[in-house]
């Protein structure tokens, strides 16, 4: 295996920590530099099992700091970048859009500028891989799937900021020949997800006998993918994808929120030795999210056909595995749900 130095941004977050773990363990000849600002969503405890590996380096930095990004690129002379750092929660983008504009748009621009400068004499073998979301495509009605050719129609400050960053990546590829690739993925679930997102928030509330807040009538549909399957897709695209291309990644696994939460309640009743139906009583319908996208569903046939990718787990097994992980890692959950999280939770759910 060729020696390479790879920058992974946002590696202390949910998906980033799975990508860092996979690359550190599978590619001992690569040096993996995890660059993260450690916002509320970044947590080095997500990487405890690999933090002492000789091919892992952590750098605390903010991608919004342009000069720092240039210095770090000059110091490490990266061969590749996998860019995951972002503000990622739609509800926070509705209440506080600014951070999303700085980190997701300006931060991505800074990384593109630093990569272009660093690779200006030599782009052979280099790659800038931008991790994006299916939310850039907007919202579907009851039928249809997002394809790579679907027009962009972002509708929340979060998705608009991600769409902007995708456009910048394509512009740098087209204008300057920066070797770049993008993927747009559907909703991920699995271990180490911050409990502001539907699945870990609900698991935590059920465990503590607290209400499970469902926005609107719970009819919104998401396409769920196990996070390790996303990390596998990222590995394939990073190594075998084509510059200038976009790849959609999805689980082909659509669930309305209410049906998903009912399934989760059944799994938790079993795991917690509760009478069937006990956890469902915690379901509470609350005021809808502003501008709530109705349905996301991904056509990932290009990735399956061209790179031979496919999800490894069916959803019920994946969800059960996820529940087991959260129940076995109470301390991880308790550490991040004390303090600031309580304030966020009260404010976010009091307004509904
Ligand atoms: P996350 O919120 O769990 O983690 C984001 C990480 O980025 C954190 O570690 C945080 O500290 C870091 N970060 C934030 N601002 C930063 C800054 N200015 N400088 C440096 N680091 C910063 O997010 P996630 O759910 O793991 O998502 C990772 C990426 O994948 C994002 O780009 C997101 O848009 C995309 N994505 C997420 C999903 C999903 O379902 N979670 C689906 C598709 C795409
Ligand atoms: O589709 C990919 C996107 O998936 C990623 O780009 C985002 O980073 C990620 O956060 C996720 O966005 P969603 O808004 O779909 O995820 P979230 O877990 O916040 O919500 C999932 C669904 O559940 C959505 O329809 C809103 C609803 N919901 C969410 C919360 C937090 C509730 O009903 N109640 C809640 O308390």
CSV table of C-alpha atoms and ligand atoms in Angstrom, one decimal:
chain,number,residue,atom,x,y,z
A,1,UNK,CA,0.0,0.0,0.0
A,2,UNK,CA,1.3,3.4,-1.0
A,3,UNK,CA,2.2,5.9,1.8
A,4,UNK,CA,-0.2,8.8,1.9
A,5,UNK,CA,-1.1,11.6,4.3
A,6,UNK,CA,-4.9,12.1,4.4
A,7,UNK,CA,-6.7,15.0,6.0
A,8,UNK,CA,-10.1,14.0,7.5
A,9,UNK,CA,-12.1,17.1,8.7
A,10,UNK,CA,-14.8,16.7,11.3
A,11,UNK,CA,-13.3,13.4,12.5
A,12,UNK,CA,-14.5,13.8,16.1
A,13,UNK,CA,-18.1,13.9,15.0
A,14,UNK,CA,-20.6,11.1,14.3
A,15,UNK,CA,-19.8,10.0,10.7
A,16,UNK,CA,-16.3,11.4,10.8
A,17,UNK,CA,-15.3,9.2,13.7
A,18,UNK,CA,-16.4,6.1,11.8
A,19,UNK,CA,-14.4,7.2,8.8
A,20,UNK,CA,-11.3,7.9,10.8
A,21,UNK,CA,-11.6,4.6,12.6
A,22,UNK,CA,-11.9,2.7,9.3
A,23,UNK,CA,-9.0,4.5,7.6
A,24,UNK,CA,-6.7,4.2,10.7
A,25,UNK,CA,-7.4,0.5,11.0
A,26,UNK,CA,-7.5,-0.5,7.4
A,27,UNK,CA,-4.6,1.6,6.0
A,28,UNK,CA,-1.6,1.4,8.4
A,29,UNK,CA,0.6,3.0,5.7
A,30,UNK,CA,-1.5,6.1,5.6
A,31,UNK,CA,-1.1,8.9,8.1
A,32,UNK,CA,-4.6,10.1,9.1
A,33,UNK,CA,-4.8,13.7,10.3
A,34,UNK,CA,-8.1,14.4,12.0
A,35,UNK,CA,-8.8,18.1,12.0
A,36,UNK,CA,-11.7,19.2,14.2
A,37,UNK,CA,-12.8,22.3,16.1
A,38,UNK,CA,-14.4,20.2,18.8
A,39,UNK,CA,-17.8,22.1,18.7
A,40,UNK,CA,-20.6,20.7,20.9
A,41,UNK,CA,-20.9,17.9,18.3
A,42,UNK,CA,-17.2,17.0,18.3
A,43,UNK,CA,-16.1,14.5,20.9
A,44,UNK,CA,-12.7,12.8,21.2
A,45,UNK,CA,-14.2,10.1,23.3
A,46,UNK,CA,-15.6,8.8,19.9
A,47,UNK,CA,-12.1,7.8,19.0
A,48,UNK,CA,-10.7,6.4,22.2
A,49,UNK,CA,-10.0,3.0,20.7
A,50,UNK,CA,-7.7,4.4,18.0
A,51,UNK,CA,-6.2,7.5,19.5
A,52,UNK,CA,-2.9,5.9,20.3
A,53,UNK,CA,-2.3,4.3,16.9
A,54,UNK,CA,1.0,5.4,15.3
A,55,UNK,CA,-0.7,6.5,12.1
A,56,UNK,CA,-3.2,8.8,13.8
A,57,UNK,CA,-2.8,12.6,14.4
A,58,UNK,CA,-5.3,15.0,15.9
A,59,UNK,CA,-5.2,18.7,15.1
A,60,UNK,CA,-7.7,21.1,16.9
A,61,UNK,CA,-8.5,23.8,14.4
A,62,UNK,CA,-11.4,25.8,12.9
A,63,UNK,CA,-11.8,25.5,9.1
A,64,UNK,CA,-13.2,29.1,9.1
A,65,UNK,CA,-9.6,30.3,9.9
A,66,UNK,CA,-8.2,30.6,6.4
A,67,UNK,CA,-4.5,31.2,7.4
A,68,UNK,CA,-4.5,28.3,9.7
A,69,UNK,CA,-5.8,26.0,7.0
A,70,UNK,CA,-3.0,27.2,4.6
A,71,UNK,CA,-0.4,26.6,7.3
A,72,UNK,CA,-1.7,23.1,8.1
A,73,UNK,CA,-1.7,22.2,4.4
A,74,UNK,CA,1.9,23.5,4.0
A,75,UNK,CA,2.9,21.5,7.1
A,76,UNK,CA,1.4,18.1,6.2
A,77,UNK,CA,1.3,18.4,2.3
A,78,UNK,CA,-1.8,16.2,2.2
A,79,UNK,CA,-2.3,13.7,-0.6
A,80,UNK,CA,-6.0,13.6,0.0
A,81,UNK,CA,-8.8,15.4,1.9
A,82,UNK,CA,-12.1,13.9,3.1
A,83,UNK,CA,-14.1,16.8,4.2
A,84,UNK,CA,-16.9,16.1,6.7
A,85,UNK,CA,-16.6,19.0,9.2
A,86,UNK,CA,-19.9,20.9,9.2
A,87,UNK,CA,-22.7,22.2,11.3
A,88,UNK,CA,-25.1,19.3,10.7
A,89,UNK,CA,-28.4,19.8,12.6
A,90,UNK,CA,-31.3,21.2,10.7
A,91,UNK,CA,-33.1,22.5,13.8
A,92,UNK,CA,-30.0,24.5,14.9
A,93,UNK,CA,-29.8,25.9,11.4
A,94,UNK,CA,-33.3,27.2,11.8
A,95,UNK,CA,-32.7,28.9,15.1
A,96,UNK,CA,-29.0,30.0,14.4
A,97,UNK,CA,-28.2,30.0,10.7
A,98,UNK,CA,-24.9,32.0,11.0
A,99,UNK,CA,-22.6,29.2,12.1
A,100,UNK,CA,-23.8,27.2,9.2
A,101,UNK,CA,-22.9,29.9,6.7
A,102,UNK,CA,-19.4,30.3,8.3
A,103,UNK,CA,-18.5,26.7,8.7
A,104,UNK,CA,-20.2,25.0,5.8
A,105,UNK,CA,-19.7,27.6,3.1
A,106,UNK,CA,-16.7,29.7,4.2
A,107,UNK,CA,-14.9,26.8,5.9
A,108,UNK,CA,-15.3,24.6,2.7
A,109,UNK,CA,-14.0,27.5,0.6
A,110,UNK,CA,-10.9,27.9,2.8
A,111,UNK,CA,-10.1,24.2,2.5
A,112,UNK,CA,-10.5,24.4,-1.3
A,113,UNK,CA,-8.2,27.4,-1.5
A,114,UNK,CA,-5.6,25.8,0.7
A,115,UNK,CA,-5.7,22.5,-1.3
A,116,UNK,CA,-5.4,24.4,-4.6
A,117,UNK,CA,-2.4,26.4,-3.3
A,118,UNK,CA,-0.8,23.2,-1.9
A,119,UNK,CA,-1.4,21.2,-5.1
A,120,UNK,CA,-0.8,23.9,-7.6
A,121,UNK,CA,2.3,22.3,-9.2
A,122,UNK,CA,1.1,18.7,-8.9
A,123,UNK,CA,-2.4,17.4,-8.9
A,124,UNK,CA,-1.5,13.8,-10.0
A,125,UNK,CA,-2.8,11.4,-7.3
A,126,UNK,CA,-4.4,14.1,-5.2
A,127,UNK,CA,-8.1,14.1,-4.3
A,128,UNK,CA,-10.5,16.5,-2.5
A,129,UNK,CA,-13.5,14.5,-1.4
A,130,UNK,CA,-16.5,16.5,-0.2
A,131,UNK,CA,-19.1,14.8,1.9
A,132,UNK,CA,-22.6,16.1,1.3
A,133,UNK,CA,-26.2,15.3,1.9
A,134,UNK,CA,-29.3,14.3,0.0
A,135,UNK,CA,-31.1,17.4,1.5
A,136,UNK,CA,-29.5,19.6,-1.2
A,137,UNK,CA,-32.1,18.1,-3.6
A,138,UNK,CA,-35.1,19.4,-1.7
A,139,UNK,CA,-38.1,17.4,-0.8
A,140,UNK,CA,-39.9,14.6,-2.6
A,141,UNK,CA,-43.7,14.0,-2.9
A,142,UNK,CA,-44.9,10.4,-2.3
A,143,UNK,CA,-43.2,9.1,-5.5
A,144,UNK,CA,-39.7,9.4,-7.0
A,145,UNK,CA,-36.0,9.2,-6.0
A,146,UNK,CA,-33.2,11.7,-5.9
A,147,UNK,CA,-30.7,11.0,-8.7
A,148,UNK,CA,-27.3,12.6,-9.2
A,149,UNK,CA,-28.9,14.7,-12.0
A,150,UNK,CA,-31.8,16.0,-9.8
A,151,UNK,CA,-31.7,19.8,-9.7
A,152,UNK,CA,-30.7,21.4,-6.4
A,153,UNK,CA,-33.6,22.8,-4.4
A,154,UNK,CA,-32.4,23.3,-0.8
A,155,UNK,CA,-35.0,24.5,1.6
A,156,UNK,CA,-33.4,24.9,5.1
A,157,UNK,CA,-30.4,27.1,6.1
A,158,UNK,CA,-28.5,23.8,6.6
A,159,UNK,CA,-29.3,22.3,3.2
A,160,UNK,CA,-28.7,25.7,1.5
A,161,UNK,CA,-25.3,26.0,3.1
A,162,UNK,CA,-24.4,22.4,2.1
A,163,UNK,CA,-25.7,23.1,-1.5
A,164,UNK,CA,-23.4,26.2,-1.6
A,165,UNK,CA,-20.4,24.2,-0.5
A,166,UNK,CA,-21.2,21.5,-3.2
A,167,UNK,CA,-21.3,24.3,-5.8
A,168,UNK,CA,-18.0,25.7,-4.6
A,169,UNK,CA,-16.3,22.2,-4.9
A,170,UNK,CA,-17.7,21.8,-8.5
A,171,UNK,CA,-16.5,25.3,-9.4
A,172,UNK,CA,-13.0,24.6,-8.1
A,173,UNK,CA,-12.9,21.4,-10.2
A,174,UNK,CA,-14.2,23.1,-13.3
A,175,UNK,CA,-12.3,26.4,-13.1
A,176,UNK,CA,-9.0,25.3,-11.6
A,177,UNK,CA,-8.9,21.6,-12.4
A,178,UNK,CA,-8.9,20.7,-8.6
A,179,UNK,CA,-9.3,16.9,-8.5
A,180,UNK,CA,-12.6,16.7,-6.6
A,181,UNK,CA,-15.4,14.3,-6.0
A,182,UNK,CA,-18.7,14.7,-4.1
A,183,UNK,CA,-21.1,12.2,-2.5
A,184,UNK,CA,-24.6,13.0,-1.2
A,185,UNK,CA,-25.9,10.6,1.4
A,186,UNK,CA,-29.2,10.0,3.1
A,187,UNK,CA,-29.9,9.9,6.9
A,188,UNK,CA,-27.3,7.9,8.8
A,189,UNK,CA,-27.8,6.0,12.1
A,190,UNK,CA,-25.5,4.1,14.4
A,191,UNK,CA,-23.1,4.5,17.3
A,192,UNK,CA,-21.6,7.8,18.5
A,193,UNK,CA,-24.4,10.0,17.0
A,194,UNK,CA,-25.1,13.2,19.0
A,195,UNK,CA,-28.5,12.9,20.7
A,196,UNK,CA,-30.0,16.0,19.0
A,197,UNK,CA,-30.9,13.7,16.1
A,198,UNK,CA,-34.0,11.6,16.0
A,199,UNK,CA,-32.7,8.1,16.8
A,200,UNK,CA,-30.2,8.7,19.6
A,201,UNK,CA,-32.5,11.4,21.1
A,202,UNK,CA,-35.4,8.9,21.2
A,203,UNK,CA,-33.3,6.0,22.6
A,204,UNK,CA,-32.1,8.3,25.4
A,205,UNK,CA,-35.6,9.6,26.2
A,206,UNK,CA,-37.1,6.1,26.2
A,207,UNK,CA,-34.4,4.8,28.5
A,208,UNK,CA,-35.1,7.7,30.9
A,209,UNK,CA,-38.9,7.4,30.5
A,210,UNK,CA,-39.1,10.9,29.0
A,211,UNK,CA,-41.5,12.0,26.2
A,212,UNK,CA,-40.4,11.2,22.6
A,213,UNK,CA,-41.1,14.4,20.6
A,214,UNK,CA,-42.4,13.7,17.1
A,215,UNK,CA,-42.7,16.7,14.8
A,216,UNK,CA,-46.1,17.3,13.2
A,217,UNK,CA,-47.9,14.0,12.6
A,218,UNK,CA,-44.8,11.9,12.1
A,219,UNK,CA,-45.5,11.4,8.4
A,220,UNK,CA,-42.2,12.7,7.1
A,221,UNK,CA,-40.1,10.0,5.4
A,222,UNK,CA,-36.4,9.5,5.6
A,223,UNK,CA,-34.1,6.9,3.9
A,224,UNK,CA,-31.9,5.4,6.7
A,225,UNK,CA,-28.4,4.0,6.2
A,226,UNK,CA,-26.1,2.3,8.8
A,227,UNK,CA,-23.2,4.7,9.4
A,228,UNK,CA,-20.5,2.0,8.8
A,229,UNK,CA,-22.0,1.4,5.4
A,230,UNK,CA,-21.6,5.1,4.7
A,231,UNK,CA,-18.0,4.8,5.8
A,232,UNK,CA,-17.5,1.9,3.4
A,233,UNK,CA,-19.0,3.9,0.5
A,234,UNK,CA,-16.7,6.8,1.4
A,235,UNK,CA,-13.6,4.5,1.3
A,236,UNK,CA,-14.7,3.2,-2.1
A,237,UNK,CA,-15.4,6.6,-3.6
A,238,UNK,CA,-12.1,8.1,-2.1
A,239,UNK,CA,-10.1,5.3,-3.7
A,240,UNK,CA,-12.0,4.4,-6.9
A,241,UNK,CA,-14.4,7.3,-7.7
A,242,UNK,CA,-13.8,9.5,-10.7
A,243,UNK,CA,-12.8,13.2,-10.4
A,244,UNK,CA,-15.6,15.6,-11.2
A,245,UNK,CA,-18.3,13.0,-10.4
A,246,UNK,CA,-21.1,12.9,-7.9
A,247,UNK,CA,-22.3,9.7,-6.2
A,248,UNK,CA,-25.6,9.3,-4.3
A,249,UNK,CA,-25.5,7.0,-1.3
A,250,UNK,CA,-28.7,5.7,0.3
A,251,UNK,CA,-30.1,2.7,2.1
A,252,UNK,CA,-33.1,2.1,-0.1
A,253,UNK,CA,-34.8,2.0,3.3
A,254,UNK,CA,-37.7,4.5,3.7
A,255,UNK,CA,-39.5,4.9,7.0
A,256,UNK,CA,-42.0,7.4,8.2
A,257,UNK,CA,-40.8,8.9,11.5
A,258,UNK,CA,-43.8,7.5,13.4
A,259,UNK,CA,-43.3,3.9,12.1
A,260,UNK,CA,-39.6,4.1,12.8
A,261,UNK,CA,-40.2,5.3,16.4
A,262,UNK,CA,-42.8,2.5,16.9
A,263,UNK,CA,-40.2,-0.1,15.8
A,264,UNK,CA,-37.6,1.5,18.1
A,265,UNK,CA,-40.1,1.4,21.0
A,266,UNK,CA,-40.7,-2.4,20.4
A,267,UNK,CA,-37.0,-3.1,20.4
A,268,UNK,CA,-36.5,-1.1,23.6
A,269,UNK,CA,-39.4,-2.7,25.4
A,270,UNK,CA,-37.7,-6.1,24.7
A,271,UNK,CA,-34.2,-4.9,25.7
A,272,UNK,CA,-35.4,-3.1,28.9
A,273,UNK,CA,-37.7,-5.9,29.9
A,274,UNK,CA,-40.8,-3.7,29.7
A,275,UNK,CA,-44.3,-4.8,28.9
A,276,UNK,CA,-45.0,-4.6,25.1
A,277,UNK,CA,-46.5,-1.1,24.4
A,278,UNK,CA,-44.9,0.6,27.4
A,279,UNK,CA,-42.4,2.8,25.5
A,280,UNK,CA,-45.0,3.8,22.8
A,281,UNK,CA,-46.9,5.6,25.5
A,282,UNK,CA,-44.0,8.1,25.6
A,283,UNK,CA,-44.7,9.3,22.0
A,284,UNK,CA,-45.7,12.9,22.0
A,285,UNK,CA,-46.7,14.9,18.9
A,286,UNK,CA,-45.2,18.4,19.0
A,287,UNK,CA,-45.2,21.5,16.8
A,288,UNK,CA,-43.7,20.7,13.4
A,289,UNK,CA,-40.3,21.8,12.2
A,290,UNK,CA,-40.5,25.0,10.1
A,291,UNK,CA,-40.3,24.2,6.4
A,292,UNK,CA,-40.1,20.5,7.3
A,293,UNK,CA,-39.1,18.5,4.1
A,294,UNK,CA,-41.7,15.7,3.5
A,295,UNK,CA,-39.6,12.9,2.0
A,296,UNK,CA,-36.1,12.0,1.1
A,297,UNK,CA,-35.2,8.9,-0.9
A,298,UNK,CA,-32.0,8.2,-2.8
A,299,UNK,CA,-31.3,6.3,-6.0
A,300,UNK,CA,-27.8,4.9,-5.3
A,301,UNK,CA,-27.7,2.7,-8.4
A,302,UNK,CA,-24.7,4.5,-9.9
A,303,UNK,CA,-22.6,3.7,-6.8
A,304,UNK,CA,-23.8,0.1,-6.7
A,305,UNK,CA,-23.2,-0.4,-10.5
A,306,UNK,CA,-19.8,1.4,-10.8
A,307,UNK,CA,-18.1,0.7,-7.5
A,308,UNK,CA,-19.9,-2.4,-6.4
A,309,UNK,CA,-21.2,-0.9,-3.1
A,310,UNK,CA,-24.2,-2.1,-1.2
A,311,UNK,CA,-25.6,-1.8,2.4
A,312,UNK,CA,-24.4,-4.7,4.6
A,313,UNK,CA,-27.2,-4.7,7.1
A,314,UNK,CA,-31.0,-4.8,7.0
A,315,UNK,CA,-32.6,-2.0,9.0
A,316,UNK,CA,-34.1,-4.0,11.9
A,317,UNK,CA,-30.7,-5.7,12.6
A,318,UNK,CA,-28.9,-2.3,12.3
A,319,UNK,CA,-31.3,-0.6,14.6
A,320,UNK,CA,-31.1,-3.4,17.2
A,321,UNK,CA,-27.3,-3.2,17.0
A,322,UNK,CA,-27.5,0.6,17.5
A,323,UNK,CA,-29.8,0.2,20.5
A,324,UNK,CA,-27.4,-2.3,22.0
A,325,UNK,CA,-24.5,0.1,21.6
A,326,UNK,CA,-26.4,3.0,23.3
A,327,UNK,CA,-27.5,0.8,26.2
A,328,UNK,CA,-24.0,-0.5,26.7
A,329,UNK,CA,-22.5,3.1,26.5
A,330,UNK,CA,-24.6,4.9,29.1
A,331,UNK,CA,-21.6,6.8,30.3
A,332,UNK,CA,-20.9,8.2,26.8
A,333,UNK,CA,-24.5,9.4,26.6
A,334,UNK,CA,-24.6,10.8,30.2
A,335,UNK,CA,-21.4,12.7,29.6
A,336,UNK,CA,-22.8,14.6,26.6
A,337,UNK,CA,-26.3,15.1,27.9
A,338,UNK,CA,-25.3,17.0,31.0
A,339,UNK,CA,-24.7,20.7,31.0
A,340,UNK,CA,-25.1,22.5,27.6
A,341,UNK,CA,-27.3,19.8,26.2
A,342,UNK,CA,-29.9,20.4,28.8
A,343,UNK,CA,-30.1,24.1,27.9
A,344,UNK,CA,-30.4,23.2,24.2
A,345,UNK,CA,-33.1,20.7,24.9
A,346,UNK,CA,-35.2,22.9,27.0
A,347,UNK,CA,-35.0,25.8,24.5
A,348,UNK,CA,-35.6,23.6,21.4
A,349,UNK,CA,-38.5,21.7,22.8
A,350,UNK,CA,-40.1,24.4,24.9
A,351,UNK,CA,-40.6,26.4,21.7
A,352,UNK,CA,-42.7,23.6,20.2
B,1,LIG,P1,-21.6,16.0,13.4
B,1,LIG,O1,-22.4,17.2,13.7
B,1,LIG,O2,-21.8,14.8,14.2
B,1,LIG,O3,-20.1,16.3,13.3
B,1,LIG,C1,-19.5,17.4,12.8
B,1,LIG,C2,-18.1,17.6,13.2
B,1,LIG,O4,-17.5,18.7,12.6
B,1,LIG,C3,-17.9,17.7,14.7
B,1,LIG,O5,-16.8,16.9,15.2
B,1,LIG,C4,-17.5,19.2,14.9
B,1,LIG,O6,-16.7,19.5,16.0
B,1,LIG,C5,-16.8,19.5,13.5
B,1,LIG,N1,-16.8,20.9,13.2
B,1,LIG,C6,-17.9,21.7,13.1
B,1,LIG,N2,-17.6,22.9,12.8
B,1,LIG,C7,-16.2,22.9,12.6
B,1,LIG,C8,-15.3,23.9,12.2
B,1,LIG,N3,-15.6,25.2,11.9
B,1,LIG,N4,-14.0,23.5,12.0
B,1,LIG,C9,-13.6,22.3,12.2
B,1,LIG,N5,-14.4,21.3,12.6
B,1,LIG,C10,-15.8,21.6,12.8
B,1,LIG,O7,-22.0,15.7,11.8
B,1,LIG,P2,-22.2,14.3,11.1
B,1,LIG,O8,-23.6,13.9,11.2
B,1,LIG,O9,-21.1,13.3,11.4
B,1,LIG,O10,-22.0,14.8,9.6
B,1,LIG,C11,-20.7,14.8,9.0
B,1,LIG,C12,-20.8,15.3,7.6
B,1,LIG,O11,-21.7,14.4,6.8
B,1,LIG,C13,-21.5,16.7,7.4
B,1,LIG,O12,-20.8,17.4,6.4
B,1,LIG,C14,-22.9,16.4,7.1
B,1,LIG,O13,-23.4,17.5,6.3
B,1,LIG,C15,-22.8,15.1,6.2
B,1,LIG,N6,-23.9,14.2,6.2
B,1,LIG,C16,-24.5,13.8,7.4
B,1,LIG,C17,-25.6,12.9,7.4
B,1,LIG,C18,-26.2,12.4,8.6
B,1,LIG,O14,-27.2,11.7,8.5
B,1,LIG,N7,-25.7,12.7,9.8
B,1,LIG,C19,-26.0,12.5,6.1
B,1,LIG,C20,-25.5,12.9,5.0
B,1,LIG,C21,-24.4,13.8,5.0
B,2,LIG,O1,-30.7,13.4,4.9
B,2,LIG,C1,-29.5,13.6,5.5
B,2,LIG,C2,-29.5,14.5,6.7
B,2,LIG,O2,-30.1,13.7,7.7
B,2,LIG,C3,-28.2,15.0,7.1
B,2,LIG,O3,-27.7,15.9,6.1
B,2,LIG,C4,-28.3,15.9,8.4
B,2,LIG,O4,-27.0,16.3,8.8
B,2,LIG,C5,-28.9,15.0,9.4
B,2,LIG,O5,-29.1,15.7,10.6
B,2,LIG,C6,-30.3,14.4,9.0
B,2,LIG,O6,-31.3,15.4,8.8
B,2,LIG,P1,-32.8,15.2,9.4
B,2,LIG,O7,-33.3,16.5,9.6
B,2,LIG,O8,-33.5,14.3,8.5
B,2,LIG,O9,-32.4,14.4,10.7
B,2,LIG,P2,-33.1,14.5,12.2
B,2,LIG,O10,-32.6,13.3,13.0
B,2,LIG,O11,-32.9,15.8,12.8
B,2,LIG,O12,-34.6,14.3,11.9
B,2,LIG,C7,-35.1,13.1,11.3
B,2,LIG,C8,-36.6,13.2,11.1
B,2,LIG,O13,-37.2,13.2,12.4
B,2,LIG,C9,-37.0,14.6,10.5
B,2,LIG,O14,-38.2,14.3,9.7
B,2,LIG,C10,-37.4,15.4,11.7
B,2,LIG,C11,-37.9,14.4,12.7
B,2,LIG,N1,-37.7,14.7,14.1
B,2,LIG,C12,-36.4,15.0,14.5
B,2,LIG,C13,-36.2,15.3,15.9
B,2,LIG,C14,-34.8,15.7,16.3
B,2,LIG,C15,-38.7,14.6,15.0
B,2,LIG,O15,-39.9,14.3,14.7
B,2,LIG,N2,-38.5,14.9,16.4
B,2,LIG,C16,-37.2,15.2,16.8
B,2,LIG,O16,-37.1,15.5,18.0
